[in-house]
Amino acid sequence: MAPSDDAPALAAVRPAGDARLLARYRAVRAASQALAAPLSPEDQLAQSMADASPTKWHLAHTAWFFETFVLIPNLEGYQAFDPAFRYLFNSYYEAIGERHPRPARGLLTRPSAAEVAAYRAHVDEAMGRLLAGPVAREVGDLVVLGLAHEEQHQELILMDILHLFSLSPLRPAYASDAPVAKPSARPAEFVAVAGGRVKLGAGEGGFAFDNERPRHDALLAPYRLASRLVTSGEWLEFMEDGGYGRHEFWHADGWTRVKAEGWRAPLYWSWDEAAGRWQTLTLRGPAPVDPDAPVVHVSFYEAAAYAAWAGARLPTEGEWEHAVGAGAERFEQVHDAAWQWTASAYSPHPGFAAAAGAVGEYNAKFMVGQMVLKGGACVTPTGHSRAAYRNFYYPHQRWMFAGLRLARDDAGPSAGESFAADVVAGLSAARKSLPAKWFYDARGSRLFEEVCELAEYYPTRQETALLKRIAPEIAAHIPAGAALIELGSGTSLKTRIMLDAAPQIAAYIPIDISGSALAAAAKAIRQDYPRLAVTPLERDFTVVRELADAAEGRPRVGFFPGSTIGNFAPDEAVELLGRLRGLLGEGGGFIVGVDLAKDPATLVAAYDDAAGVTAAFNRNLLARINRELSGDFDPGAFAHRALWNAAEGRMEMHLKALTDHTARAAGRAFGFVAGETIHTENSYKFTPARFADLARRAGWRVDGQWVSPAPEFAIFLLSSA
Ligand code: AVI
């Protein structure tokens, strides 16, 4: 699709004298007329913004295309309908000459809609004559190009009319059966794609625009591509998590736009105060936002910010094309829902050559400053697009039917897959449970940050104060040039205390399962400690076997604050501490924060705060299942429970089903009886002696231990024995 109103350039080989060509010509031309049928002459004249054009102009311009590029040069005796139209309906072909200014297309009250219809009929009659006989191969190719061009304008007619209607207080409907982007039918998954050396771009057979050619080699690292598009429900979570207000997710240009234009939701969304929900405008008229339908009318900036928030990324054009080309059946909503933003700039494929002549102007001259979109939308004529197709728009534009499909790097088994496996295994067990590590998606990480600020949640406060006091003592044990490796780094706030106290630390390797938290924290640390080499690792630290190159040859000091060690059962904790000893190497040091056992009332309050933040943190696990594994859990159907298990010496969090019901996720059904719980977390609370014992069993020597005033929290300094 062209950026706003014109067609990519010349087609490749096409046999001439094909009798089906005339039939196809008539069908495509009739489809344009049919699109205009529900619109009044007034609807067809108005222009809502410079990027959009009036329907009447689209209808005239597509006739102009055939007249200018096919009939005048190739049909002997052809008489132009009106010589003034050469100027009026030229979009931007410099080779054809001057043209009417684009933003003033809505002022063209003449020719009338009826005269434009007569113009189209005049061109159609002449095209009928031309195609009745044999035509040269190049002429046939131009006709095919003209039809693809007209199909693009069919989509533009719908985009532009929706934009026009969005500015009307009456919020009109275009048609009750107009296309809308439909929800996906299957559960979402991240499909693994091996990559390697692949072929991209259109081959020589069949029609393709010049920008899709030539076919060329590319090298792709292994990746995963989402099987469906991001939904409006997921977008609402991004919004609820402050997505439009948090600069850390946005490109600088995007952030400037957000502020300048006051973006706080996709284009056409508005808050319906009376109904207490978001509504949008579709071609069928105003409608409540459907949480299951793909989000549409988002800019590249918004799509990229969402991906950063979700701990994922946009696919490159090549990744998208290769995955869909190699197995379209593994993906949904490929060509029929919304165009999908990619991370790729719209630039020439290697070896690209613009088509010859005036029609070659279209693509080549726009190959700067725009981003590629792949796929197709509900408003794209069926069969118009293909895997190699390259749509392109400026990163701020939103009136197209554009959404997004997420991608991830694939370094080993995907987080998505093990989440699904853990959910299925945990909820199928007789006593249902879920591993606590899955709390920490973008929203969960944010909620956990809020937990850490709660009056009742003392561990963060106590540990921070203690660390500030003892950091110089610990720093004295850290060798010059050391790498600080933080496990479950989150916001990296406590790290700063260590970095300030130990300027001899030369490298920092934060490891966290939450890509969004990690990226934001690494950026902030880099900014404030410019001499520090910061190498974030987006991993589950329990399975990390190797550190980044930045740790190579450096003394290593582990940093494991927050009493996260308490989230592991004692045997697992010993196993983990032992493995981390191996990772940190001989001579390595280890700073560990450990929460201590105390009166149950203090403990229970810390895990069941009055404001309900911990409850929201706990329930977010169900929302995450819904989001990532196509679940239909009602988080409100579960109560948050925090209890002290004296026999085990641990706090427990549960989600307690309030009614008998069944919920689905990852393609499976899970039955619940009222009162049954999902055990979501253990937080073991230690005595100093008990923790020291665990550490020793894992091969560590205790070099120091400090305990805060009540509520007590301890910090241990360990070294390889
Ligand atoms: C991350 N972890 C140590 C916290 C804890 O206290 O177990 C997580 C948490 N759960 C509820 N509140 C905070």
XYZ file of C-alpha atoms and ligand atoms in Angstrom:
734
model
C 0.000 0.000 0.000
C 1.152 3.437 -0.762
C 1.660 5.893 2.050
C -1.398 7.885 1.399
C -2.950 7.807 -1.967
C -1.031 6.207 -4.728
C 0.245 2.944 -6.020
C 3.612 1.258 -5.962
C 5.237 0.844 -9.291
C 5.473 -1.323 -12.313
C 4.703 -4.974 -12.339
C 6.875 -7.677 -13.715
C 6.078 -10.176 -16.396
C 2.502 -10.788 -17.440
C 1.301 -12.470 -20.615
C -0.587 -10.212 -22.995
C -3.928 -10.957 -24.624
C -5.355 -12.613 -21.528
C -9.139 -12.623 -21.946
C -9.621 -12.771 -18.205
C -7.987 -9.397 -17.841
C -11.018 -7.469 -19.057
C -13.307 -9.373 -16.713
C -10.983 -8.654 -13.846
C -10.769 -5.011 -14.864
C -14.561 -4.720 -14.780
C -14.817 -6.454 -11.406
C -12.229 -4.217 -9.736
C -13.713 -1.051 -11.176
C -17.209 -2.070 -10.104
C -15.943 -2.758 -6.581
C -14.755 0.867 -6.304
C -18.156 2.129 -7.388
C -19.842 -0.171 -4.897
C -17.736 1.277 -2.072
C -18.992 4.746 -2.898
C -22.631 3.636 -3.054
C -23.496 4.151 0.659
C -22.054 7.678 0.551
C -23.912 10.878 -0.286
C -22.351 13.380 -2.731
C -21.509 15.536 0.339
C -19.758 12.579 2.030
C -17.793 12.031 -1.152
C -16.535 15.605 -1.370
C -15.238 16.323 2.125
C -11.537 15.958 3.021
C -10.901 15.449 6.741
C -7.132 16.079 6.759
C -4.231 16.483 4.338
C -3.327 12.765 4.570
C -6.819 11.717 3.497
C -8.658 12.353 0.237
C -12.316 12.706 -0.700
C -13.999 9.587 -2.098
C -14.781 11.517 -5.257
C -11.106 12.295 -5.716
C -10.164 8.600 -5.264
C -12.713 7.596 -7.901
C -11.448 10.202 -10.343
C -7.758 9.604 -9.670
C -8.003 5.851 -10.312
C -9.654 6.590 -13.678
C -6.909 9.152 -14.342
C -4.305 6.445 -13.718
C -5.671 4.241 -16.524
C -6.228 7.230 -18.785
C -2.718 8.633 -18.261
C -0.579 5.505 -18.191
C -2.570 3.064 -20.353
C -5.025 4.768 -22.715
C -3.287 7.954 -23.860
C -0.017 6.190 -24.799
C -1.567 2.951 -26.116
C -5.110 3.403 -27.515
C -5.050 5.067 -30.842
C -7.502 7.914 -31.212
C -8.290 8.012 -27.490
C -9.692 11.414 -26.493
C -9.020 12.540 -22.933
C -12.307 13.099 -21.117
C -11.299 16.566 -19.955
C -7.779 18.011 -20.359
C -8.112 19.797 -16.981
C -8.181 16.423 -15.224
C -4.490 15.912 -15.999
C -3.851 18.644 -13.430
C -6.748 17.946 -11.036
C -6.238 14.231 -10.511
C -2.480 13.783 -10.744
C -1.411 12.662 -7.285
C 2.311 13.395 -7.333
C 3.859 12.249 -10.576
C 6.430 14.927 -11.329
C 6.946 13.402 -14.774
C 3.312 14.149 -15.618
C 3.538 17.755 -14.491
C 1.966 20.225 -12.070
C -0.997 19.213 -9.929
C -3.717 20.505 -7.676
C -2.404 20.830 -4.081
C -3.141 17.767 -2.064
C -4.581 19.453 1.065
C -7.085 21.289 -1.158
C -8.660 18.210 -2.748
C -11.754 18.703 -0.615
C -12.368 22.054 -2.295
C -12.987 20.463 -5.691
C -16.755 20.915 -5.819
C -16.384 20.610 -9.598
C -16.386 18.194 -11.337
C -19.498 16.880 -9.605
C -19.862 13.292 -8.439
C -22.017 12.670 -11.524
C -19.291 14.040 -13.808
C -16.713 11.827 -12.124
C -19.022 8.861 -12.742
C -19.178 9.878 -16.416
C -15.368 10.135 -16.457
C -15.078 6.621 -15.102
C -17.565 5.338 -17.691
C -15.606 7.060 -20.470
C -12.367 5.414 -19.335
C -14.077 2.030 -18.867
C -15.517 2.125 -22.362
C -12.075 2.860 -23.833
C -10.421 0.190 -21.684
C -13.031 -2.253 -22.948
C -12.014 -1.454 -26.489
C -8.315 -1.749 -25.697
C -8.604 -5.079 -23.904
C -10.936 -6.614 -26.463
C -7.972 -7.146 -28.739
C -4.448 -8.374 -28.123
C -2.294 -5.990 -26.112
C 1.466 -5.833 -25.793
C 2.956 -7.470 -22.762
C 4.009 -4.130 -21.206
C 0.522 -2.736 -21.667
C -0.965 -5.791 -19.967
C 1.464 -5.279 -17.115
C 0.371 -1.649 -16.763
C -3.271 -2.701 -16.600
C -2.475 -5.185 -13.836
C -0.588 -2.455 -12.028
C -3.548 -0.103 -12.462
C -5.849 -2.688 -10.902
C -3.550 -3.191 -7.911
C -3.422 0.598 -7.648
C -7.193 0.818 -7.675
C -7.464 -1.846 -4.967
C -5.202 0.255 -2.800
C -7.530 3.167 -3.287
C -10.465 0.981 -2.315
C -8.835 0.554 1.077
C -8.039 4.255 1.209
C -11.683 5.126 0.544
C -12.683 3.207 3.690
C -9.833 4.557 5.822
C -10.514 8.101 4.750
C -14.261 7.939 5.198
C -13.856 6.525 8.719
C -11.564 9.413 9.559
C -14.065 11.876 8.116
C -16.928 10.326 10.097
C -14.837 10.386 13.283
C -14.905 14.170 13.072
C -18.683 14.327 12.790
C -20.615 14.837 16.021
C -23.222 12.477 14.544
C -20.623 9.676 14.373
C -22.249 8.144 11.298
C -22.004 4.514 10.260
C -20.703 3.757 6.788
C -22.583 0.446 6.489
C -23.970 -2.079 8.968
C -22.070 -4.925 7.284
C -18.808 -3.008 6.745
C -15.531 -4.846 7.461
C -14.256 -4.917 11.056
C -11.197 -6.666 12.514
C -12.393 -9.923 14.080
C -11.080 -11.721 17.187
C -8.807 -14.709 16.739
C -10.232 -18.168 17.209
C -7.215 -19.969 18.638
C -5.141 -19.472 21.794
C -2.126 -17.227 21.364
C 1.331 -18.723 21.230
C 4.797 -17.643 20.221
C 5.682 -19.758 17.207
C 9.353 -20.743 17.062
C 11.076 -20.001 13.752
C 14.583 -21.311 13.163
C 15.695 -18.535 10.814
C 19.111 -19.043 9.204
C 19.898 -18.071 5.632
C 16.541 -17.362 3.991
C 15.135 -15.929 0.773
C 12.992 -12.818 0.989
C 11.201 -10.591 -1.505
C 8.967 -11.432 -4.453
C 10.187 -13.834 -7.117
C 9.788 -13.209 -10.826
C 6.521 -15.085 -11.432
C 3.209 -13.275 -10.932
C 2.462 -9.705 -10.099
C 4.353 -7.819 -7.415
C 5.122 -4.140 -6.948
C 8.685 -3.146 -7.705
C 9.375 -2.461 -4.027
C 8.902 -6.172 -3.241
C 11.740 -7.140 -5.587
C 14.293 -8.530 -6.075
C 14.265 -11.828 -4.254
C 17.362 -11.801 -2.085
C 19.208 -13.604 0.691
C 18.974 -12.616 4.315
C 20.265 -14.038 7.573
C 17.847 -14.386 10.497
C 18.703 -15.420 14.056
C 16.180 -17.804 15.679
C 13.062 -15.948 16.839
C 9.470 -16.382 17.859
C 6.496 -14.693 16.275
C 3.088 -14.378 17.921
C 0.389 -16.492 16.345
C -2.137 -13.648 16.565
C -2.310 -9.885 16.869
C -2.286 -7.908 20.123
C -5.874 -7.463 21.291
C -7.706 -4.378 22.499
C -8.024 -6.046 25.906
C -4.253 -6.318 26.103
C -3.963 -2.724 24.970
C -6.299 -1.694 27.808
C -3.897 -3.299 30.273
C -1.064 -1.282 28.783
C -3.179 1.829 29.252
C -4.181 0.882 32.788
C -0.529 0.332 33.615
C 0.173 3.920 32.612
C 1.619 2.988 29.203
C 0.867 6.386 27.663
C 2.406 8.165 30.649
C 5.683 6.302 31.045
C 8.513 7.602 28.892
C 10.635 4.488 29.422
C 8.664 2.551 26.791
C 8.774 5.193 24.048
C 11.128 6.338 21.344
C 12.035 9.997 21.822
C 10.015 11.029 18.757
C 7.070 8.956 19.930
C 7.164 10.454 23.391
C 7.188 13.940 21.877
C 4.056 13.013 19.889
C 2.309 11.531 22.914
C 2.742 14.787 24.748
C 2.142 17.156 21.836
C -1.033 15.411 20.694
C -2.255 14.229 24.078
C -2.462 10.562 23.043
C -3.884 8.338 25.755
C -5.598 5.629 23.685
C -5.695 4.411 20.071
C -7.222 6.733 17.489
C -11.047 6.724 17.591
C -11.199 5.446 21.177
C -13.133 7.624 23.594
C -14.150 7.106 27.184
C -17.873 6.548 27.525
C -18.558 8.080 30.924
C -22.148 6.863 31.136
C -21.273 3.250 30.327
C -17.952 3.361 32.188
C -16.014 1.835 29.306
C -14.032 2.700 26.208
C -15.807 2.940 22.932
C -14.474 3.226 19.429
C -15.725 4.206 16.018
C -15.850 1.524 13.357
C -17.206 1.595 9.825
C -20.347 0.098 11.369
C -20.659 3.095 13.697
C -19.781 3.600 17.380
C -19.183 0.370 19.331
C -17.786 -0.645 22.725
C -14.127 -1.645 22.428
C -14.090 -5.421 21.957
C -11.318 -6.730 24.234
C -10.861 -9.847 22.089
C -10.561 -8.064 18.751
C -7.151 -6.897 17.535
C -6.250 -3.352 18.440
C -6.290 -1.096 15.357
C -5.464 2.509 14.547
C -2.224 2.624 16.482
C 0.912 4.336 15.240
C 4.335 2.728 14.984
C 5.336 4.699 18.077
C 2.485 3.185 20.066
C 3.124 -0.315 18.722
C 6.802 -0.129 19.674
C 5.964 1.236 23.133
C 3.462 -1.551 23.703
C 6.025 -4.157 22.666
C 8.581 -2.685 25.094
C 5.985 -2.713 27.852
C 5.119 -6.331 27.074
C 8.791 -7.328 27.292
C 8.747 -8.251 23.613
C 9.541 -6.421 20.380
C 8.153 -5.821 16.916
C 9.311 -8.332 14.311
C 11.554 -7.150 11.537
C 10.039 -7.169 8.085
C 12.200 -10.141 7.158
C 11.179 -12.142 10.226
C 7.510 -11.543 9.490
C 7.817 -12.381 5.813
C 9.867 -15.493 6.336
C 7.627 -16.903 9.084
C 4.412 -16.299 7.169
C 5.909 -17.403 3.865
C 7.158 -20.638 5.404
C 3.916 -21.589 7.167
C 1.017 -19.159 7.042
C -1.244 -21.766 8.666
C 0.606 -21.330 11.956
C -0.532 -17.723 12.145
C -3.880 -16.021 12.377
C -5.039 -12.572 11.296
C -2.336 -12.448 8.643
C -4.100 -10.581 5.828
C -7.603 -9.937 7.073
C -7.527 -8.042 10.361
C -4.977 -5.216 10.612
C -1.700 -4.279 8.985
C 1.151 -5.142 11.288
C 3.894 -2.683 12.105
C 7.402 -4.013 11.821
C 10.658 -2.739 13.281
C 12.001 -2.255 9.733
C 12.487 1.024 7.966
C 11.021 1.191 4.475
C 14.159 1.072 2.384
C 15.102 -0.690 -0.845
C 15.714 -4.421 -0.866
C 19.307 -5.208 -1.884
C 19.474 -4.915 -5.678
C 16.260 -2.867 -5.928
C 15.714 -1.002 -9.187
C 12.764 1.317 -9.625
C 10.424 0.558 -12.518
C 11.062 2.515 -15.662
C 9.042 5.594 -16.585
C 6.649 7.777 -14.639
C 5.179 4.875 -12.625
C 8.648 4.238 -11.231
C 8.306 7.423 -9.230
C 5.999 6.007 -6.695
C 8.059 3.655 -4.540
C 11.656 4.704 -4.823
C 11.086 8.292 -3.909
C 9.276 7.373 -0.687
C 11.962 5.079 0.666
C 12.940 7.302 3.544
C 11.533 7.998 6.990
C 8.710 5.452 6.892
C 8.236 2.041 8.484
C 7.110 -1.186 6.826
C 3.815 -2.840 7.708
C 3.096 -6.414 6.667
C -0.022 -8.502 6.178
C -3.287 -6.847 5.328
C -6.387 -5.461 7.002
C -10.114 -6.160 7.102
C -10.500 -3.260 4.647
C -7.878 -4.616 2.229
C -9.460 -6.226 -0.840
C -9.242 -10.016 -0.574
C -6.245 -11.425 -2.417
C -4.590 -8.041 -2.740
C -1.687 -8.702 -0.383
C 0.958 -11.423 -0.038
C 3.894 -12.302 2.242
C 6.341 -10.156 0.271
C 3.955 -7.156 0.200
C 5.317 -3.978 1.705
C 2.943 -1.431 3.103
C 4.534 1.683 4.548
C 3.539 4.674 6.595
C 5.138 7.369 8.694
C 5.638 6.293 12.294
C 3.133 8.788 13.714
C 0.224 7.951 11.385
C -2.805 6.241 12.899
C -5.766 6.390 10.592
C -4.775 3.239 8.729
C -6.091 -0.094 10.003
C -2.756 -0.831 11.664
C -2.093 -3.059 14.670
C 0.756 -5.287 15.784
C 2.027 -8.824 16.175
C 4.766 -9.327 18.763
C 8.085 -11.101 18.350
C 10.815 -12.245 20.692
C 14.385 -13.362 20.343
C 14.688 -17.075 20.774
C 17.537 -18.035 23.037
C 16.582 -21.523 24.073
C 13.158 -22.639 25.236
C 10.870 -19.640 25.210
C 9.519 -18.068 28.344
C 6.097 -18.258 26.694
C 6.312 -21.971 26.310
C 7.419 -22.692 29.839
C 4.741 -20.346 31.191
C 2.133 -22.369 29.306
C 3.676 -25.609 30.536
C 3.806 -24.391 34.138
C 0.212 -23.181 34.018
C -1.079 -26.424 32.552
C 0.897 -28.554 34.997
C 0.167 -26.347 38.019
C -3.569 -26.049 37.445
C -4.026 -29.705 36.522
C -2.520 -30.916 39.812
C -4.726 -32.102 42.671
C -3.444 -29.170 44.763
C -3.229 -26.300 42.340
C -0.165 -24.078 42.353
C 1.759 -21.726 40.091
C 5.442 -20.778 40.303
C 5.852 -17.307 41.816
C 8.328 -16.253 39.129
C 5.411 -15.687 36.726
C 4.187 -12.741 38.807
C 6.707 -10.508 37.124
C 5.372 -9.440 33.765
C 5.398 -5.683 33.113
C 2.267 -5.073 35.176
C 3.328 -7.479 37.898
C 6.743 -5.842 38.155
C 5.075 -2.490 38.520
C 2.706 -3.768 41.185
C 5.645 -5.305 43.024
C 7.328 -1.898 42.993
C 4.184 -0.533 44.643
C 4.253 -3.354 47.194
C 7.791 -2.346 48.128
C 6.574 1.137 49.004
C 3.740 -0.012 51.268
C 3.882 0.825 54.956
C 3.083 -2.817 55.789
C 5.764 -4.310 53.493
C 8.747 -3.716 55.749
C 11.439 -5.859 53.995
C 12.379 -3.253 51.357
C 12.567 -0.426 53.877
C 14.540 -2.398 56.430
C 16.939 -3.871 53.923
C 17.584 -0.527 52.217
C 18.360 1.212 55.518
C 20.592 -1.655 56.622
C 22.411 -1.781 53.306
C 23.102 1.957 53.402
C 24.634 1.534 56.827
C 26.831 -1.476 56.041
C 27.653 -0.882 52.359
C 31.126 0.549 53.126
C 31.962 -2.601 55.127
C 30.811 -4.825 52.294
C 32.556 -2.641 49.713
C 35.859 -3.313 51.454
C 35.490 -6.960 50.372
C 34.878 -6.139 46.694
C 38.009 -6.302 44.490
C 38.864 -3.583 41.956
C 37.402 -4.146 38.486
C 34.722 -6.503 39.819
C 31.524 -7.357 37.974
C 28.371 -7.049 40.065
C 25.819 -9.644 39.015
C 22.317 -9.007 40.292
C 19.737 -11.788 40.358
C 16.138 -10.660 39.818
C 17.263 -7.057 39.507
C 13.817 -5.431 38.970
C 14.244 -1.672 39.318
C 17.930 -1.939 40.367
C 17.290 0.599 43.164
C 19.272 -1.133 45.904
C 22.082 -1.651 43.423
C 22.803 2.054 43.529
C 23.699 1.804 47.205
C 26.370 -0.761 46.358
C 27.597 1.124 43.275
C 27.943 4.330 45.278
C 29.795 2.584 48.090
C 32.048 0.542 45.792
C 33.178 2.682 42.825
C 35.735 -0.046 42.031
C 32.860 -2.078 40.504
C 33.516 -1.887 36.748
C 30.701 -3.948 35.258
C 27.075 -4.539 36.153
C 25.051 -7.486 34.865
C 21.418 -7.274 35.930
C 19.458 -10.482 35.299
C 15.673 -10.392 35.296
C 12.809 -12.334 33.752
C 10.877 -9.110 33.059
C 12.247 -7.560 29.875
C 10.446 -4.264 30.419
C 11.690 -3.763 33.996
C 15.178 -4.806 32.943
C 15.394 -2.434 29.999
C 14.165 0.530 32.015
C 16.513 -0.202 34.932
C 19.558 -0.744 32.691
C 18.885 2.519 30.893
C 18.646 4.459 34.158
C 21.819 2.884 35.597
C 23.758 3.586 32.398
C 22.695 7.192 32.556
C 23.757 7.690 36.162
C 26.929 5.536 36.096
C 28.419 6.319 32.684
C 31.713 4.547 33.393
C 30.041 1.269 34.326
C 29.697 -1.445 31.648
C 26.024 -2.458 31.919
C 24.996 -5.713 30.225
C 21.411 -6.722 31.033
C 20.375 -10.374 30.643
C 16.665 -11.042 30.144
C 16.575 -14.482 31.747
C 15.134 -16.518 34.528
C 18.141 -16.348 36.864
C 17.440 -19.844 38.159
C 18.481 -21.285 34.809
C 21.302 -18.954 33.757
C 24.393 -21.038 33.082
C 26.694 -18.428 31.601
C 27.286 -14.762 32.151
C 27.794 -12.085 29.539
C 31.246 -11.356 28.106
C 31.345 -8.307 30.369
C 32.041 -10.670 33.294
C 34.904 -12.404 31.505
C 38.166 -12.226 33.439
C 36.645 -10.105 36.224
C 36.192 -10.993 39.885
C 32.464 -11.637 40.320
C 30.230 -10.502 43.114
C 26.638 -11.712 43.230
C 23.918 -9.444 44.573
C 20.664 -11.071 45.601
C 18.660 -8.639 47.741
C 14.963 -8.588 48.670
C 14.872 -12.038 50.286
C 13.976 -13.568 46.962
C 15.879 -16.598 48.226
C 12.867 -17.036 50.527
C 10.686 -17.735 47.497
C 12.453 -21.101 47.094
C 11.838 -24.202 49.193
C 14.890 -24.994 51.373
C 16.191 -27.778 49.127
C 15.723 -25.639 46.035
C 17.444 -22.763 47.812
C 20.481 -24.960 48.544
C 20.516 -26.140 44.964
C 20.233 -22.572 43.647
C 22.880 -21.185 45.979
C 25.182 -23.999 44.902
C 24.612 -23.307 41.229
C 25.170 -19.593 41.729
C 28.430 -20.437 43.441
C 29.492 -22.163 40.238
C 28.334 -19.222 38.141
C 30.169 -16.649 40.278
C 33.315 -18.761 40.233
C 36.175 -19.443 42.621
C 36.929 -16.383 44.736
C 33.496 -14.933 44.025
C 31.550 -13.038 46.648
C 27.810 -13.025 47.271
C 25.621 -10.447 49.023
C 22.250 -11.931 49.999
C 19.240 -10.255 51.639
C 17.248 -12.547 53.929
C 13.992 -11.830 55.722
C 13.825 -13.135 59.268
C 10.995 -14.905 61.087
C 8.916 -12.692 63.382
C 5.454 -12.332 64.826
C 2.760 -13.585 62.419
C 0.694 -10.383 62.618
C 3.536 -8.319 61.143
C 4.118 -10.953 58.483
C 0.492 -11.347 57.461
C 0.009 -7.571 57.232
C 3.061 -7.365 54.938
C 1.401 -9.799 52.533
C -2.170 -8.541 52.856
C -1.961 -4.772 52.884
C -4.942 -2.573 53.562
C -4.851 -0.894 50.138
C -5.093 -4.248 48.337
C -1.912 -3.794 46.291
C -0.599 -7.268 47.149
C -4.025 -8.679 46.268
C -3.810 -6.975 42.856
C -0.260 -8.320 42.453
C -1.503 -11.830 43.204
C -4.538 -11.600 40.896
C -2.426 -10.181 38.071
C -1.165 -13.715 37.593
C -4.633 -14.638 36.324
C -4.762 -11.547 34.123
C -1.383 -12.549 32.717
C -2.680 -16.028 31.937
C -5.621 -14.439 30.133
C -3.322 -12.145 28.216
C -0.592 -14.528 27.213
C -2.346 -17.881 27.123
C -5.772 -16.881 25.825
C -7.337 -17.542 29.207
C -10.806 -16.573 30.367
C -10.157 -16.349 34.121
C -12.238 -13.859 36.044
C -9.691 -12.454 38.536
C -12.643 -11.130 40.558
C -13.794 -14.714 41.118
C -10.724 -15.335 43.308
C -9.920 -13.882 46.730
C -6.381 -13.005 47.791
C -5.221 -15.012 50.828
C -2.005 -14.532 52.821
C -1.276 -16.888 55.715
C 1.573 -17.818 58.018
C 2.480 -21.525 57.875
C 4.266 -21.990 61.190
C 5.203 -25.613 60.554
C 7.056 -24.717 57.360
C 8.289 -21.332 58.572
C 6.880 -19.494 55.568
C 4.317 -16.968 54.412
C 2.012 -18.312 51.740
C -0.070 -16.520 49.152
C -3.085 -18.166 47.564
C -5.887 -17.297 45.183
C -9.081 -18.758 46.582
C -11.946 -19.610 44.207
C -15.148 -17.979 45.421
C -17.499 -20.213 43.422
C -17.554 -23.549 41.631
C -16.536 -22.748 38.089
C -14.373 -23.668 35.122
C -11.771 -21.445 33.509
C -9.807 -22.030 30.312
C -6.247 -21.208 29.350
C -3.605 -22.524 26.942
C -6.335 -24.533 25.231
C -7.226 -26.428 28.442
C -10.113 -26.293 30.909
C -9.526 -26.152 34.676
C -12.320 -26.835 37.153
C -12.513 -25.035 40.523
C -14.676 -25.760 43.518
C -15.575 -22.925 45.864
C -12.899 -22.541 48.542
C -10.204 -24.328 46.561
C -6.985 -22.326 46.205
C -4.153 -21.844 43.771
C -0.996 -21.660 45.833
C 0.968 -18.864 44.190
C 3.916 -18.099 46.480
C 5.983 -19.162 49.438
C 8.163 -16.675 51.305
C 10.350 -18.528 53.753
C 11.394 -16.573 56.819
C 14.687 -17.589 58.424
C 16.666 -17.376 61.608
C 20.213 -16.189 60.894
C 21.509 -19.612 61.937
C 19.133 -21.409 59.611
C 20.121 -19.339 56.598
C 23.825 -19.678 57.403
C 23.283 -23.422 57.456
C 21.658 -23.379 53.992
C 24.520 -21.293 52.625
C 27.137 -23.643 54.035
C 25.333 -26.666 52.606
C 25.676 -24.972 49.214
C 29.424 -24.524 49.668
C 29.514 -20.899 50.765
C 31.441 -19.446 53.702
C 29.730 -16.757 55.786
C 32.067 -13.744 55.940
C 29.603 -11.371 57.524
C 26.037 -11.016 58.676
C 24.095 -7.951 59.763
C 20.570 -7.697 61.179
C 18.335 -4.630 61.057
C 16.253 -3.377 63.991
C 12.689 -4.775 64.144
C 11.036 -5.807 61.943
C 14.279 -7.725 61.460
C 15.885 -8.263 58.099
C 19.367 -9.667 57.551
C 22.132 -9.215 54.993
C 24.752 -11.907 54.535
C 28.121 -11.626 52.871
C 29.232 -14.993 51.530
C 32.371 -16.097 49.769
C 33.442 -19.266 47.998
C 34.831 -21.432 50.746
C 10.154 -10.974 45.617
N 9.779 -11.589 46.878
C 10.914 -11.671 47.769
C 8.611 -10.967 47.532
C 8.316 -11.701 48.857
O 8.161 -11.002 49.848
O 8.247 -12.919 48.852
C 7.392 -11.025 46.644
C 6.141 -10.580 47.346
N 5.076 -11.281 47.472
C 4.172 -10.593 48.116
N 4.652 -9.433 48.430
C 5.902 -9.383 47.919
